[in-house]
mmCIF file of C-alpha atoms in Angstrom:
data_model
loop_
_atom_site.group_PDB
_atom_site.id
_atom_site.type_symbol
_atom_site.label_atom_id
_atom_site.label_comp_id
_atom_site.label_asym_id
_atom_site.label_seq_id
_atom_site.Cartn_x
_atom_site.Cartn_y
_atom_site.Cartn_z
ATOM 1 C CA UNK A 120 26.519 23.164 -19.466
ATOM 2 C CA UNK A 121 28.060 22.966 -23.171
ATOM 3 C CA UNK A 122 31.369 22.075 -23.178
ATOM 4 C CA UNK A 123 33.542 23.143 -26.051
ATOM 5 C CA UNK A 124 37.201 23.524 -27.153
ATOM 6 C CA UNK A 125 39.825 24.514 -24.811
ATOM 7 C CA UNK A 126 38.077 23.295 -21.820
ATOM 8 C CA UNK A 127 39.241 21.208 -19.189
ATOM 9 C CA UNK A 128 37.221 17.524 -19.953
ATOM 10 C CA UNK A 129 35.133 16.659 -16.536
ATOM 11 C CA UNK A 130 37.190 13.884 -14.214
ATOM 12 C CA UNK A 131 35.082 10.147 -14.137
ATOM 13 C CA UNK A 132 35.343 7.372 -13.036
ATOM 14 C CA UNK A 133 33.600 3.857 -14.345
ATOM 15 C CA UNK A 134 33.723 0.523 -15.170
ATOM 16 C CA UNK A 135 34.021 -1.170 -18.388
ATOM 17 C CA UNK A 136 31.997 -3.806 -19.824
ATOM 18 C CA UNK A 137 34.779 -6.397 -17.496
ATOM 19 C CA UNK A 138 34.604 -4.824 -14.637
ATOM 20 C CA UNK A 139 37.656 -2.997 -15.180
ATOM 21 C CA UNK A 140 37.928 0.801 -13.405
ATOM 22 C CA UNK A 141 38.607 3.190 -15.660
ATOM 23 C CA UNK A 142 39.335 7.052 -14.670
ATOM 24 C CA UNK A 143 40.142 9.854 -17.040
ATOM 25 C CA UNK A 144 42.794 11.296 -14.335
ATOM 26 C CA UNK A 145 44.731 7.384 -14.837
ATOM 27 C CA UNK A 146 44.646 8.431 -18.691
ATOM 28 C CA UNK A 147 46.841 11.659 -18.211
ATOM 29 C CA UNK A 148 49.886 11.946 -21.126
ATOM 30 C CA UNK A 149 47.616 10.152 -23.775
ATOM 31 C CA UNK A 150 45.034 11.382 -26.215
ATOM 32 C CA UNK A 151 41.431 10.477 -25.698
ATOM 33 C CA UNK A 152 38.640 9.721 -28.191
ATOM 34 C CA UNK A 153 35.463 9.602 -25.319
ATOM 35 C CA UNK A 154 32.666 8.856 -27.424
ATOM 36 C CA UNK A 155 28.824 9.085 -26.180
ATOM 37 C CA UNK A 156 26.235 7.129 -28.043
ATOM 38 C CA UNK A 157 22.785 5.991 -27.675
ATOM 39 C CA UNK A 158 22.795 1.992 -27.254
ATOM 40 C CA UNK A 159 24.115 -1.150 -27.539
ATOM 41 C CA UNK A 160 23.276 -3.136 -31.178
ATOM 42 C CA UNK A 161 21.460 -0.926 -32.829
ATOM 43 C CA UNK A 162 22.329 0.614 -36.082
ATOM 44 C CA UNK A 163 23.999 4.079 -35.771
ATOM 45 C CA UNK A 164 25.724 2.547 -32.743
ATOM 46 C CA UNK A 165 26.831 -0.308 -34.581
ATOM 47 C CA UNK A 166 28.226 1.245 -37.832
ATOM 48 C CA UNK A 167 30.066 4.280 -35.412
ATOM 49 C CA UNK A 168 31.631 1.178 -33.088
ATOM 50 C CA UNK A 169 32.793 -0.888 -35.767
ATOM 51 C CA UNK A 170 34.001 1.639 -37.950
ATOM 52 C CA UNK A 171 36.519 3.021 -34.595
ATOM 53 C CA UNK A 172 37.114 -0.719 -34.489
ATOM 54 C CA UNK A 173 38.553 -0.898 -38.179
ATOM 55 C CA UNK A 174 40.780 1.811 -37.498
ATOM 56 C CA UNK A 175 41.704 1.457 -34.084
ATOM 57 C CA UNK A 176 45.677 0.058 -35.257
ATOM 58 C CA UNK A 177 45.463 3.597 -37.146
ATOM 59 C CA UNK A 178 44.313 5.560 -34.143
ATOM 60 C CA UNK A 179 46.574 3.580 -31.175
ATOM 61 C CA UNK A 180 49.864 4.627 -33.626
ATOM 62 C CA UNK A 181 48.468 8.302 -33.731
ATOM 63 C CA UNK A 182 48.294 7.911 -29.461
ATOM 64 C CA UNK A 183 44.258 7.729 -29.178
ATOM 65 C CA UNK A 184 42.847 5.664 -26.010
ATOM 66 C CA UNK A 185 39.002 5.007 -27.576
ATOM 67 C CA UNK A 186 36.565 4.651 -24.701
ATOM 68 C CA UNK A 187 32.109 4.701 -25.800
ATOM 69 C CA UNK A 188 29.883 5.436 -23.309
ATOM 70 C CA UNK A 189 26.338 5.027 -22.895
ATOM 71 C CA UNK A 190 23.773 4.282 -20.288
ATOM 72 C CA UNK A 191 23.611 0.406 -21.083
ATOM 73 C CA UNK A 192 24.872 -2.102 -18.141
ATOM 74 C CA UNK A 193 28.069 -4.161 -18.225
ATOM 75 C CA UNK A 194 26.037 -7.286 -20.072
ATOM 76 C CA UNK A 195 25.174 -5.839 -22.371
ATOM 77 C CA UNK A 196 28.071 -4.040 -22.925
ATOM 78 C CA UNK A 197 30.270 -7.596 -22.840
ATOM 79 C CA UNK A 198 27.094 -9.055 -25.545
ATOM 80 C CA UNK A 199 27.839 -6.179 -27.514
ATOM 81 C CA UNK A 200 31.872 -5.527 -27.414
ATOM 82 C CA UNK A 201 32.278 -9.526 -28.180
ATOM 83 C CA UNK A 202 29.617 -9.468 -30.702
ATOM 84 C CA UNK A 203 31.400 -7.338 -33.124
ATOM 85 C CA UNK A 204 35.163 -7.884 -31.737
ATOM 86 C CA UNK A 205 35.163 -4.017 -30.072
ATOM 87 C CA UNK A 206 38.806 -3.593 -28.724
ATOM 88 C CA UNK A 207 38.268 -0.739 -26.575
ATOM 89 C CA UNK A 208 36.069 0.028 -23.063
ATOM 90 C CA UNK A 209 32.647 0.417 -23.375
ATOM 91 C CA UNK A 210 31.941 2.470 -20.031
ATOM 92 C CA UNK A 211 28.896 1.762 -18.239
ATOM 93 C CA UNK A 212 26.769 4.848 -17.248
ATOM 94 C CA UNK A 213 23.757 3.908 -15.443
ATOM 95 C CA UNK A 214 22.785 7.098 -13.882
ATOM 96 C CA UNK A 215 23.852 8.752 -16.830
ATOM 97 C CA UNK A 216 26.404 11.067 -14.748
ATOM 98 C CA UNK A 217 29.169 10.985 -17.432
ATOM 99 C CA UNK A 218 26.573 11.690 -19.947
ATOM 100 C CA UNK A 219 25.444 15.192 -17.740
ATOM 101 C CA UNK A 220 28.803 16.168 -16.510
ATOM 102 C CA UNK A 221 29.849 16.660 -20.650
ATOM 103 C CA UNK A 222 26.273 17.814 -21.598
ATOM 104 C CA UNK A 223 24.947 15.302 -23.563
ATOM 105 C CA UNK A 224 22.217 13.927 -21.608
ATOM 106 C CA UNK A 225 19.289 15.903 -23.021
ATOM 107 C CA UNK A 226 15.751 15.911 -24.303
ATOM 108 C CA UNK A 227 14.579 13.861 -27.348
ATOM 109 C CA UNK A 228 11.931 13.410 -29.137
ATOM 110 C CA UNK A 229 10.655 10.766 -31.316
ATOM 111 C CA UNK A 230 6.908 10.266 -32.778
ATOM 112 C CA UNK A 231 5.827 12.678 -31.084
ATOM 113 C CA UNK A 232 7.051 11.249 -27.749
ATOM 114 C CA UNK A 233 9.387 13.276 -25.588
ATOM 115 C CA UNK A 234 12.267 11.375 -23.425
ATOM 116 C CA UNK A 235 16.045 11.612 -21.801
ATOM 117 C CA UNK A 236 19.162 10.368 -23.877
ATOM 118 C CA UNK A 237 22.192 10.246 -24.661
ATOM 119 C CA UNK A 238 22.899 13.216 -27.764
ATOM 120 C CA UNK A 239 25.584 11.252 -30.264
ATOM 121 C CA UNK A 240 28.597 13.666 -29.342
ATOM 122 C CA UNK A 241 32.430 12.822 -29.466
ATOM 123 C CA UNK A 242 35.088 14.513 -27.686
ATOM 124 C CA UNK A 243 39.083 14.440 -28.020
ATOM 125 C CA UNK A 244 40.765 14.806 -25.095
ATOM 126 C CA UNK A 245 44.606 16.085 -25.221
ATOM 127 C CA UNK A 246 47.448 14.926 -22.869
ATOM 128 C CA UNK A 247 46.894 17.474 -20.264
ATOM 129 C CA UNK A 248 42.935 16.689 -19.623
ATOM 130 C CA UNK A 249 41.883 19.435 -21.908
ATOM 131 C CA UNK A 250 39.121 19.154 -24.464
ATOM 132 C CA UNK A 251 40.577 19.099 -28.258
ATOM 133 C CA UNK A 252 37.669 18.946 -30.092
ATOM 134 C CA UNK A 253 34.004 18.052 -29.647
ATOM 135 C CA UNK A 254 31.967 16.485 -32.537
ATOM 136 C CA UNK A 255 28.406 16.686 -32.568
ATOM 137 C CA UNK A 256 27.444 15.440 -36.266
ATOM 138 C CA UNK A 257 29.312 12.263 -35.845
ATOM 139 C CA UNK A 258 29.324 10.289 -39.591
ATOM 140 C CA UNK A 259 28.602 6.934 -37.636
ATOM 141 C CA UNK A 260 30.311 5.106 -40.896
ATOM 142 C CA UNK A 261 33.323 7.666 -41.297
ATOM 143 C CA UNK A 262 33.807 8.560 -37.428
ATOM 144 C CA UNK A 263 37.395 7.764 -37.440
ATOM 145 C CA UNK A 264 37.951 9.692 -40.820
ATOM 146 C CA UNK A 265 36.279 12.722 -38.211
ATOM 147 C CA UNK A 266 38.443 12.493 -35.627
ATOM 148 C CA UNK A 267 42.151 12.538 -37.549
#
């Protein structure tokens, strides 16, 4: 199922990288940047987590709640979020249900090889649980610029 503008964003519920519970439903009022990516420390994940890092003071004032999600576990989630001072939830997806319930779970392929990921897809949530905008060529270095 492709989700796109105008629709209501699917309810979760997770934990973060300390354990913390996180639902969208507790988020309800405030404007959500969900963000899907591929995996912990590597490049395009890197650049795209550091760059919402650099203007997260810029993005709190405008009312954004930044939470990334991916399939890695809590560890390496917590290696990864104090590595490179990340002030927001990393979300830990296992099963990769968060990933299916906004469509981004699909097929890859690389050399030749086909597998399951995570597609590299943002979306804004408003205030009321509705989706604002969905990004699917996210500019790892310029995400932020992207969103506002």
């Amino acid at each position: 199922m492709e989700l796109k503008k105008g629709d209501k964003a699917p309810e979760f519920t997770a934990h973060d990288q300390n354990g913390h519970e996180i639902k969208l439903s507790q988020l309800k009022g405030k404007k959500v940047i969900l963000y899907f990516y591929p995996k912990d420390d590597t490049p395009g994940c890197t650049a795209q987590a550091c760059n919402l890092r650099d203007n997260y003071t810029t993005l709190k004032e405008k009312g954004y709640e930044v939470l990334g999600v991916s399939k890695d576990g809590a560890a390496s989630h917590k290696k990864f979020a104090e590595k490179y001072d990340l002030p927001f939830p990393l979300l830990v997806d296992e099963d990769h249900s968060i990933n299916e319930a906004y469509g981004v779970w699909k097929e890859k392929n690389m050399f030749g090889k086909k597998y399951m990921g995570t597609q590299r897809t943002t979306f804004v949530i408003d205030e009321e649980g509705k989706i604002e905008d969905v990004i699917k060529k996210v500019k790892t270095k310029e995400h932020a610029e992207q969103i506002m």
